[in-house]
Amino acid sequence: LALTERLRRLLGRRKKFLRAAAVAERFAREDLTPTTAAPFFTALEAAMEARCEQDKDLKAAYYTLFHVCAEQREMFPEHLARRLDTFVVRTVLSDDCNTDDSFQFAKTIKKLELLVPSATDTDTDDDRWIAERMEGLLAASRIAFRSYRWPWARVPLNSLAKVLYGSLVWMTPQEQEQVKEWWAMVQRRQTERVVGHGGGETSFERDAKHWRQADISIRGGGGREYHPVN
C-alpha cells in the first residue's frame, strides 16, 4: 500500500513519470494481485488525470505501462477493469490505430468495435465514466479513419462506423456529427463500388474481412446524458 500511494503521487507528476512508470510496470507484471489491484488503480488514475499520454516524451512509457496492465485485467474487480479499458483505449489502442500493418489495424479496430456496446451499458456505469469511455473511443476512431483512403482499412472501418452509428443517442451532438460524416463516407464509397465496379472486393478487402472475423479479445484493451438524434 505504501508503494502504490507513492506511485499515485509520482505518476501524476510529469517530471517524475518516466521513473515511476517503470516501477509501476514492474509491479503490474510481478506483484499485482486482486488484493493490491484497487489501490494500484488509484495510481493509474493519477497518471491519466495528468493528461500527458500524448506527450511525445512520455507516450511510449504510457503505452508500455497500460499495455502491461491490460494483460493483467483479470486482477481488477469488474468495475475497475471496465475503467481500465477506457485508459487502454486512450494510451494503447489509439496508438495502435496509427499503423500501416493491415493485420494489426484489423485487430485494433475489432477491439474498438467490441468496446462500443459496453461503453453505453447503463446497468453498470454512471454518466462520468460512460461519457469518458465514449470520448476515448471516438478519439481513437478519428485516428483510425485517417486510413480510410487505403483499401485494406475499409472493411474494418465500415463495420466500426456501423456500430458507432447505432450508438448515436449516447453521444454528444458534436460526436454525433462526426460519426454521421464517417457513416456517410462509408455509404458513398459503397455506392460508388456498386455503380462503378460491380461491387467486387479487392484482395486487400478480402484479407481485412478474414482478420476481422477472427476471434480477437478486447483484453490488452448508470446512464449517459441522452442527446436525441436529428
XYZ file of N, CA and C in Angstrom:
690
model
N 0.822 -1.201 0.000
C 0.000 0.000 0.000
C 0.861 1.259 0.000
N 1.980 1.209 0.701
C 2.872 2.368 0.734
C 3.429 2.636 -0.651
N 3.776 1.555 -1.356
C 4.329 1.717 -2.707
C 3.281 2.274 -3.659
N 2.061 1.750 -3.608
C 1.033 2.246 -4.525
C 0.680 3.698 -4.250
N 0.726 4.095 -2.979
C 0.471 5.504 -2.652
C 1.584 6.390 -3.209
N 2.822 5.909 -3.112
C 3.947 6.682 -3.672
C 3.832 6.767 -5.186
N 3.454 5.671 -5.814
C 3.254 5.679 -7.263
C 2.136 6.645 -7.647
N 1.086 6.686 -6.851
C -0.018 7.601 -7.152
C 0.468 9.044 -7.189
N 1.310 9.396 -6.247
C 1.816 10.772 -6.199
C 2.778 11.063 -7.351
N 3.619 10.103 -7.680
C 4.650 10.338 -8.695
C 4.114 10.250 -10.125
N 3.163 9.332 -10.371
C 2.632 9.192 -11.723
C 1.811 10.407 -12.151
N 1.353 11.173 -11.191
C 0.614 12.382 -11.514
C 1.501 13.586 -11.783
N 2.814 13.390 -11.713
C 3.761 14.489 -11.927
C 4.610 14.195 -13.158
N 4.533 15.070 -14.134
C 5.198 14.839 -15.420
C 6.691 14.561 -15.270
N 7.372 15.339 -14.434
C 8.821 15.203 -14.314
C 9.243 13.896 -13.658
N 8.331 13.284 -12.920
C 8.636 12.028 -12.226
C 8.056 10.816 -12.940
N 7.348 11.054 -14.033
C 6.544 9.980 -14.619
C 7.380 8.816 -15.138
N 8.436 9.089 -15.883
C 9.183 8.005 -16.527
C 9.708 6.993 -15.513
N 10.327 7.490 -14.459
C 10.871 6.567 -13.457
C 9.737 5.833 -12.736
N 8.690 6.571 -12.378
C 7.567 5.944 -11.674
C 6.861 4.918 -12.551
N 6.754 5.201 -13.858
C 6.092 4.264 -14.771
C 6.855 2.952 -14.853
N 8.177 3.016 -14.823
C 8.982 1.790 -14.865
C 8.731 0.942 -13.621
N 8.639 1.597 -12.467
C 8.346 0.876 -11.223
C 6.939 0.290 -11.268
N 5.979 1.089 -11.753
C 4.594 0.626 -11.829
C 4.455 -0.549 -12.795
N 5.174 -0.485 -13.906
C 5.135 -1.586 -14.873
C 5.641 -2.882 -14.238
N 6.752 -2.785 -13.509
C 7.301 -3.970 -12.852
C 6.338 -4.500 -11.791
N 5.699 -3.586 -11.070
C 4.720 -4.002 -10.064
C 3.561 -4.741 -10.733
N 3.075 -4.202 -11.845
C 1.952 -4.833 -12.544
C 2.320 -6.219 -13.050
N 3.548 -6.381 -13.506
C 3.986 -7.689 -14.029
C 4.182 -8.716 -12.921
N 4.743 -8.293 -11.795
C 5.258 -9.247 -10.815
C 4.474 -9.318 -9.509
N 3.846 -8.212 -9.111
C 3.271 -8.165 -7.767
C 1.787 -7.857 -7.706
N 1.174 -7.587 -8.826
C -0.249 -7.233 -8.813
C -1.100 -8.444 -8.458
N -2.003 -8.261 -7.513
C -2.925 -9.314 -7.088
C -4.313 -8.693 -6.955
N -5.357 -9.513 -6.833
C -6.691 -8.947 -6.595
C -6.751 -8.068 -5.348
N -5.881 -8.336 -4.380
C -5.861 -7.541 -3.150
C -5.242 -6.165 -3.369
N -4.188 -6.110 -4.176
C -3.494 -4.837 -4.401
C -4.031 -4.074 -5.605
N -4.953 -4.676 -6.374
C -5.409 -4.062 -7.624
C -6.116 -2.725 -7.391
N -6.973 -2.650 -6.373
C -7.731 -1.411 -6.147
C -6.827 -0.235 -5.777
N -5.908 -0.390 -4.798
C -5.023 0.745 -4.520
C -4.092 1.065 -5.692
N -3.678 0.052 -6.423
C -2.829 0.299 -7.591
C -3.591 1.079 -8.655
N -4.878 0.827 -8.750
C -5.671 1.534 -9.754
C -5.703 3.033 -9.482
N -5.639 3.425 -8.229
C -5.614 4.863 -7.928
C -4.366 5.515 -8.506
N -3.262 4.756 -8.582
C -2.045 5.279 -9.209
C -2.247 5.444 -10.709
N -2.935 4.479 -11.326
C -3.222 4.585 -12.754
C -4.144 5.775 -13.029
N -5.105 5.998 -12.144
C -5.984 7.157 -12.295
C -5.191 8.458 -12.257
N -4.227 8.537 -11.354
C -3.407 9.750 -11.256
C -2.633 9.984 -12.546
N -2.141 8.892 -13.145
C -1.409 9.010 -14.409
C -2.306 9.553 -15.509
N -3.556 9.100 -15.551
C -4.462 9.542 -16.597
C -4.997 10.943 -16.329
N -5.170 11.296 -15.069
C -5.636 12.639 -14.739
C -4.610 13.702 -15.118
N -3.345 13.301 -15.199
C -2.297 14.241 -15.602
C -2.416 14.628 -17.075
N -3.149 13.816 -17.859
C -3.415 14.099 -19.268
C -2.132 14.312 -20.068
N -1.151 13.458 -19.835
C 0.128 13.561 -20.540
C 0.359 12.398 -21.500
N -0.695 11.592 -21.742
C -0.486 10.362 -22.522
C -0.083 10.621 -23.968
N -0.355 11.829 -24.481
C 0.033 12.151 -25.845
C 1.308 13.002 -25.901
N 1.906 13.254 -24.751
C 3.189 13.961 -24.702
C 4.243 13.108 -25.387
N 4.926 13.662 -26.377
C 5.851 12.858 -27.181
C 6.966 12.235 -26.350
N 7.332 12.878 -25.244
C 8.398 12.342 -24.397
C 7.911 11.252 -23.451
N 6.607 11.167 -23.252
C 6.056 10.210 -22.294
C 5.179 9.146 -22.934
N 4.845 9.327 -24.199
C 3.862 8.472 -24.864
C 4.247 6.994 -24.812
N 5.520 6.682 -25.075
C 5.955 5.280 -25.075
C 5.820 4.654 -23.696
N 6.128 5.432 -22.653
C 6.021 4.907 -21.290
C 4.563 4.649 -20.915
N 3.667 5.546 -21.305
C 2.232 5.324 -21.088
C 1.787 4.049 -21.806
N 2.203 3.914 -23.054
C 1.803 2.760 -23.865
C 2.223 1.462 -23.168
N 3.493 1.393 -22.782
C 4.010 0.160 -22.182
C 3.317 -0.150 -20.862
N 3.166 0.867 -20.023
C 2.539 0.651 -18.716
C 1.123 0.122 -18.862
N 0.328 0.757 -19.705
C -1.071 0.341 -19.801
C -1.240 -0.924 -20.635
N -0.309 -1.200 -21.509
C -0.337 -2.484 -22.214
C -0.137 -3.622 -21.219
N 0.804 -3.455 -20.318
C 1.043 -4.466 -19.282
C -0.174 -4.596 -18.369
N -0.747 -3.461 -17.983
C -1.929 -3.502 -17.110
C -3.103 -4.203 -17.788
N -3.243 -3.986 -19.101
C -4.319 -4.656 -19.838
C -4.146 -6.172 -19.802
N -2.903 -6.620 -19.837
C -2.641 -8.065 -19.764
C -3.007 -8.633 -18.397
N -3.085 -7.771 -17.391
C -3.440 -8.194 -16.033
C -4.877 -7.807 -15.671
N -5.695 -7.591 -16.693
C -7.053 -7.082 -16.479
C -7.845 -7.916 -15.489
N -7.659 -9.239 -15.489
C -8.463 -10.109 -14.630
C -8.167 -9.901 -13.142
N -7.085 -9.219 -12.817
C -6.768 -8.950 -11.418
C -7.686 -7.878 -10.813
N -8.265 -7.051 -11.664
C -9.078 -5.937 -11.188
C -10.537 -6.357 -11.042
N -11.237 -5.831 -10.039
C -12.687 -6.075 -9.991
C -13.333 -5.492 -11.237
N -14.483 -6.013 -11.598
C -15.064 -5.695 -12.902
C -15.277 -4.198 -13.113
N -15.727 -3.481 -12.097
C -15.987 -2.056 -12.293
C -14.699 -1.286 -12.569
N -13.574 -1.742 -11.998
C -12.294 -1.099 -12.291
C -11.719 -1.595 -13.610
N -11.966 -2.851 -13.941
C -11.493 -3.392 -15.218
C -12.124 -2.640 -16.382
N -13.388 -2.276 -16.224
C -14.068 -1.526 -17.286
C -13.490 -0.121 -17.425
N -13.125 0.470 -16.299
C -12.482 1.776 -16.359
C -11.074 1.663 -16.941
N -10.410 0.563 -16.626
C -9.099 0.315 -17.223
C -9.209 0.236 -18.745
N -10.283 -0.364 -19.243
C -10.493 -0.425 -20.698
C -10.453 0.971 -21.315
N -11.058 1.936 -20.617
C -11.067 3.311 -21.116
C -9.662 3.869 -21.190
N -8.867 3.607 -20.158
C -7.486 4.080 -20.158
C -6.683 3.421 -21.283
N -6.944 2.137 -21.518
C -6.220 1.406 -22.560
C -6.563 1.956 -23.946
N -7.811 2.338 -24.146
C -8.190 2.956 -25.428
C -7.371 4.208 -25.665
N -7.232 5.045 -24.647
C -6.530 6.312 -24.792
C -5.026 6.142 -24.953
N -4.439 5.138 -24.316
C -2.981 5.026 -24.293
C -2.419 3.983 -25.249
N -3.202 2.941 -25.531
C -2.692 1.827 -26.343
C -3.409 1.735 -27.691
N -4.729 1.594 -27.662
C -5.447 1.378 -28.915
C -5.372 2.586 -29.839
N -5.391 3.787 -29.281
C -5.259 4.978 -30.123
C -3.951 4.940 -30.902
N -2.901 4.528 -30.231
C -1.598 4.444 -30.897
C -1.577 3.303 -31.906
N -2.213 2.187 -31.570
C -2.234 1.035 -32.481
C -3.030 1.324 -33.753
N -3.932 2.305 -33.705
C -4.693 2.683 -34.907
C -3.803 3.364 -35.942
N -2.694 3.900 -35.489
C -1.796 4.640 -36.371
C -0.744 3.694 -36.936
N -1.178 2.811 -37.840
C -0.294 1.799 -38.402
C -0.658 1.510 -39.847
N 0.315 1.029 -40.616
C 0.010 0.578 -41.974
C 0.085 -0.948 -42.071
N 0.121 -1.608 -40.925
C 0.078 -3.069 -40.855
C -1.396 -3.485 -40.888
N -1.846 -4.055 -41.987
C -3.275 -4.345 -42.147
C -3.789 -5.336 -41.106
N -2.974 -6.316 -40.722
C -3.396 -7.293 -39.720
C -3.556 -6.624 -38.354
N -2.557 -5.839 -37.946
C -2.633 -5.133 -36.670
C -3.793 -4.145 -36.658
N -3.994 -3.477 -37.769
C -5.078 -2.499 -37.869
C -6.436 -3.174 -37.686
N -6.642 -4.295 -38.375
C -7.917 -5.005 -38.274
C -8.175 -5.487 -36.848
N -7.132 -5.991 -36.175
C -7.284 -6.433 -34.787
C -7.675 -5.276 -33.876
N -7.011 -4.136 -34.074
C -7.278 -2.984 -33.224
C -8.696 -2.457 -33.422
N -9.125 -2.378 -34.674
C -10.468 -1.869 -34.953
C -11.525 -2.796 -34.379
N -11.278 -4.093 -34.423
C -12.262 -5.005 -33.838
C -12.343 -4.828 -32.323
N -11.212 -4.569 -31.686
C -11.231 -4.309 -30.246
C -12.081 -3.078 -29.933
N -11.888 -2.029 -30.730
C -12.706 -0.828 -30.542
C -14.189 -1.141 -30.741
N -14.475 -1.899 -31.783
C -15.863 -2.245 -32.090
C -16.511 -3.017 -30.939
N -15.767 -3.944 -30.348
C -16.302 -4.740 -29.247
C -16.516 -3.915 -27.986
N -15.803 -2.814 -27.862
C -15.944 -1.973 -26.682
C -17.122 -1.013 -26.770
N -17.636 -0.774 -27.959
C -18.718 0.199 -28.111
C -19.965 -0.198 -27.310
N -20.447 -1.446 -27.383
C -21.654 -1.783 -26.602
C -21.470 -1.582 -25.103
N -20.297 -1.951 -24.579
C -20.076 -1.783 -23.139
C -19.934 -0.321 -22.756
N -19.591 0.522 -23.717
C -19.454 1.951 -23.425
C -20.778 2.583 -23.065
N -21.873 1.964 -23.470
C -23.209 2.524 -23.208
C -24.022 1.625 -22.291
N -23.334 0.809 -21.495
C -24.017 -0.102 -20.581
C -24.483 0.675 -19.345
N -25.726 1.056 -19.348
C -26.253 1.884 -18.263
C -26.497 1.105 -16.974
N -26.413 -0.211 -17.020
C -26.663 -1.009 -15.827
C -25.469 -1.038 -14.881
N -24.280 -0.762 -15.405
C -23.086 -0.938 -14.580
C -22.258 0.326 -14.393
N -22.464 1.359 -15.188
C -21.638 2.558 -15.102
C -22.484 3.807 -14.978
N -21.872 4.871 -14.422
C -22.564 6.137 -14.300
C -22.153 7.066 -15.435
N -22.777 8.285 -15.429
C -22.587 9.223 -16.536
C -21.108 9.603 -16.714
N -20.325 9.954 -15.696
C -18.998 10.476 -15.946
C -18.119 9.477 -16.653
N -18.324 8.077 -16.319
C -17.467 7.055 -16.929
C -17.948 6.665 -18.323
N -19.267 6.600 -18.561
C -19.763 6.306 -19.905
C -19.342 7.414 -20.861
N -19.431 8.642 -20.412
C -19.026 9.766 -21.246
C -17.551 9.695 -21.590
N -16.724 9.389 -20.597
C -15.279 9.327 -20.846
C -14.929 8.157 -21.772
N -15.617 7.030 -21.578
C -15.335 5.888 -22.442
C -15.687 6.186 -23.900
N -16.839 6.807 -24.106
C -17.223 7.146 -25.473
C -16.270 8.179 -26.072
N -15.855 9.136 -25.254
C -14.897 10.130 -25.731
C -13.599 9.468 -26.191
N -13.125 8.496 -25.401
C -11.907 7.793 -25.776
C -12.062 6.984 -27.052
N -13.199 6.302 -27.183
C -13.454 5.517 -28.392
C -13.503 6.400 -29.637
N -14.137 7.560 -29.510
C -14.226 8.465 -30.655
C -12.866 9.050 -31.004
N -12.043 9.327 -29.996
C -10.700 9.852 -30.253
C -9.855 8.829 -31.010
N -9.936 7.570 -30.582
C -9.199 6.521 -31.290
C -9.756 6.325 -32.698
N -11.066 6.418 -32.839
C -11.686 6.238 -34.156
C -11.268 7.337 -35.126
N -11.088 8.551 -34.621
C -10.641 9.632 -35.505
C -9.280 9.313 -36.120
N -8.411 8.749 -35.304
C -7.098 8.351 -35.819
C -7.270 7.244 -36.849
N -8.116 6.281 -36.538
C -8.317 5.140 -37.434
C -8.871 5.570 -38.785
N -9.836 6.477 -38.796
C -10.487 6.850 -40.048
C -9.591 7.672 -40.977
N -8.441 8.102 -40.491
C -7.473 8.728 -41.386
C -6.981 7.744 -42.445
N -7.097 6.453 -42.148
C -6.612 5.418 -43.069
C -7.677 4.941 -44.042
N -8.859 5.564 -44.034
C -9.948 5.051 -44.865
C -9.619 5.093 -46.355
N -8.694 5.931 -46.741
C -8.345 6.012 -48.162
C -7.636 4.756 -48.659
N -7.161 3.918 -47.736
C -6.458 2.708 -48.133
C -7.426 1.526 -48.194
N -7.384 0.737 -49.268
C -8.329 -0.393 -49.406
C -8.303 -1.370 -48.239
N -7.117 -1.651 -47.689
C -7.029 -2.638 -46.610
C -7.698 -2.174 -45.311
N -7.951 -0.877 -45.207
C -8.542 -0.347 -43.977
C -10.061 -0.279 -44.023
N -10.651 -0.421 -45.209
C -12.065 -0.088 -45.352
C -13.013 -1.092 -44.722
N -12.746 -2.367 -44.837
C -13.672 -3.357 -44.275
C -13.814 -3.204 -42.760
N -12.724 -3.179 -41.995
C -12.911 -2.996 -40.549
C -13.523 -1.648 -40.192
N -13.160 -0.599 -40.924
C -13.723 0.713 -40.626
C -15.193 0.802 -41.007
N -15.602 0.125 -42.070
C -17.026 0.068 -42.410
C -17.834 -0.517 -41.256
N -17.304 -1.588 -40.693
C -18.002 -2.250 -39.590
C -18.023 -1.372 -38.341
N -16.895 -0.718 -38.043
C -16.848 0.164 -36.885
C -17.821 1.333 -37.041
N -17.861 1.897 -38.241
C -18.776 3.018 -38.489
C -20.224 2.601 -38.252
N -20.575 1.390 -38.669
C -21.946 0.903 -38.484
C -22.285 0.775 -37.007
N -21.352 0.230 -36.222
C -21.595 0.065 -34.789
C -21.696 1.422 -34.099
N -20.818 2.345 -34.448
C -20.873 3.680 -33.855
C -22.167 4.398 -34.235
N -22.569 4.236 -35.493
C -23.795 4.894 -35.953
C -25.007 4.387 -35.172
N -24.967 3.129 -34.786
C -26.057 2.562 -33.997
C -26.069 3.031 -32.553
N -25.035 3.761 -32.152
C -24.942 4.243 -30.764
C -25.010 5.758 -30.676
N -25.550 6.399 -31.698
C -25.566 7.863 -31.754
C -26.236 8.512 -30.548
N -27.290 7.875 -30.036
C -28.053 8.519 -28.969
C -27.246 8.722 -27.698
N -26.115 8.028 -27.572
C -25.292 8.148 -26.368
C -24.151 9.145 -26.545
N -24.124 9.804 -27.684
C -23.033 10.726 -27.976
C -23.478 12.174 -27.826
N -22.491 13.046 -27.649
C -22.774 14.475 -27.657
C -23.148 14.884 -29.084
N -23.787 16.031 -29.268
C -24.104 16.473 -30.633
C -22.885 16.550 -31.548
N -21.761 16.991 -31.006
C -20.547 17.067 -31.823
C -20.071 15.679 -32.236
N -20.126 14.731 -31.302
C -19.738 13.358 -31.621
C -20.683 12.743 -32.647
N -21.971 13.046 -32.516
C -22.942 12.544 -33.478
C -22.605 13.016 -34.892
N -22.272 14.286 -35.030
C -21.950 14.818 -36.358
C -20.735 14.136 -36.947
N -19.729 13.877 -36.111
C -18.541 13.200 -36.603
C -18.865 11.805 -37.121
N -19.635 11.057 -36.348
C -19.984 9.692 -36.747
C -20.859 9.696 -37.993
N -21.773 10.666 -38.087
C -22.598 10.767 -39.293
C -21.741 11.010 -40.535
N -20.697 11.803 -40.385
C -19.784 12.038 -41.509
C -19.096 10.747 -41.931
N -18.641 9.969 -40.954
C -17.998 8.694 -41.283
C -18.981 7.741 -41.954
N -20.192 7.677 -41.405
C -21.196 6.774 -41.975
C -21.559 7.190 -43.396
N -21.666 8.499 -43.642
C -21.948 8.989 -44.993
C -20.816 8.645 -45.946
N -19.587 8.735 -45.465
C -18.435 8.381 -46.282
C -18.461 6.908 -46.670
N -18.821 6.071 -45.700
C -18.926 4.637 -45.967
C -20.014 4.359 -46.993
N -21.186 4.970 -46.808
C -22.289 4.765 -47.737
C -21.943 5.255 -49.140
N -21.277 6.388 -49.216
C -20.869 6.943 -50.507
C -19.887 6.015 -51.209
N -18.942 5.488 -50.468
C -17.955 4.571 -51.035
C -18.622 3.295 -51.540
N -19.546 2.761 -50.777
C -20.220 1.530 -51.189
C -21.073 1.752 -52.427
N -21.712 2.910 -52.513
C -22.497 3.235 -53.705
C -21.600 3.344 -54.929
N -20.463 3.983 -54.775
C -19.520 4.109 -55.884
C -19.025 2.747 -56.346
N -18.825 1.834 -55.391
C -18.345 0.496 -55.734
C -19.377 -0.243 -56.560
N -20.640 -0.176 -56.145
C -21.705 -0.894 -56.845
C -21.912 -0.333 -58.246
N -21.909 0.993 -58.361
C -22.165 1.628 -59.650
C -20.984 1.487 -60.598
N -19.782 1.689 -60.059
C -18.626 1.745 -60.937
C -17.845 0.464 -61.110
N -17.947 -0.441 -60.135
C -17.085 -1.621 -60.191
C -17.822 -2.930 -59.960
N -19.119 -2.900 -60.008
C -19.862 -4.142 -59.879
C -19.879 -4.726 -58.482
N -19.351 -3.986 -57.498
C -19.429 -4.450 -56.115
C -18.410 -5.490 -55.740
N -17.399 -5.762 -56.568
C -16.399 -6.765 -56.233
C -15.446 -6.300 -55.161
N -14.890 -7.254 -54.394
C -13.934 -6.924 -53.350
C -12.521 -6.970 -53.893
N -11.654 -6.103 -53.346
C -10.240 -6.194 -53.663
C -9.598 -7.250 -52.777
N -8.385 -7.668 -53.126
C -7.683 -8.651 -52.305
C -7.422 -8.102 -50.910
N -7.122 -6.800 -50.812
C -6.924 -6.178 -49.505
C -8.174 -6.295 -48.656
N -9.328 -6.036 -49.266
C -10.578 -6.063 -48.527
C -10.954 -7.475 -48.106
N -10.654 -8.464 -48.962
C -10.924 -9.852 -48.572
C -10.053 -10.255 -47.386
N -8.784 -9.850 -47.393
C -7.900 -10.160 -46.273
C -8.382 -9.486 -44.996
N -8.791 -8.223 -45.124
C -9.262 -7.484 -43.951
C -10.496 -8.140 -43.356
N -11.411 -8.595 -44.214
C -12.618 -9.252 -43.721
C -12.269 -10.549 -42.996
N -11.281 -11.270 -43.525
C -10.851 -12.515 -42.884
C -10.358 -12.245 -41.466
N -9.488 -11.247 -41.316
C -8.928 -10.980 -39.992
C -9.958 -10.389 -39.057
N -10.912 -9.626 -39.588
C -11.939 -9.053 -38.733
C -12.829 -10.122 -38.136
N -12.984 -11.236 -38.857
C -13.855 -12.315 -38.395
C -13.144 -13.258 -37.431
N -11.830 -13.033 -37.222
C -11.086 -13.874 -36.294
C -11.537 -13.583 -34.870
N -11.273 -14.533 -33.990
C -11.674 -14.381 -32.592
C -10.613 -13.560 -31.881
N -10.907 -12.273 -31.661
C -9.945 -11.362 -31.060
C -10.510 -10.847 -29.754
N -9.723 -10.938 -28.680
C -10.173 -10.485 -27.378
C -9.958 -8.988 -27.237
N -10.787 -8.330 -26.430
C -10.576 -6.908 -26.170
C -9.560 -6.721 -25.061
N -9.087 -7.809 -24.449
C -8.085 -7.706 -23.402
C -6.819 -7.092 -23.957
N -6.202 -6.379 -23.165
C -4.948 -5.695 -23.654
C -5.252 -4.707 -24.673
N -6.937 -4.276 -23.568
C -7.821 -3.474 -24.329
C -8.571 -3.528 -23.903
N -25.803 2.970 -14.317
C -25.978 4.385 -14.512
C -26.321 4.678 -15.951
N -26.314 5.822 -16.548
C -26.541 6.124 -17.931
C -25.853 7.377 -18.334
N -25.773 7.571 -19.623
C -25.174 8.790 -20.121
C -26.251 9.768 -20.544
N -25.890 11.027 -20.571
C -26.853 12.025 -20.999
C -27.364 11.684 -22.385
N -28.646 11.719 -22.542
C -29.288 11.347 -23.793
C -29.395 12.566 -24.711
N -28.910 12.421 -25.941
C -28.986 13.502 -26.929
C -29.773 12.990 -28.120
N -30.992 13.450 -28.333
C -31.802 12.976 -29.463
C -31.060 13.173 -30.774
N -31.226 12.213 -31.648
C -30.578 12.252 -32.951
C -31.447 13.030 -33.913
N -30.818 13.953 -34.631
C -31.595 14.729 -35.618
C -31.932 13.852 -36.817
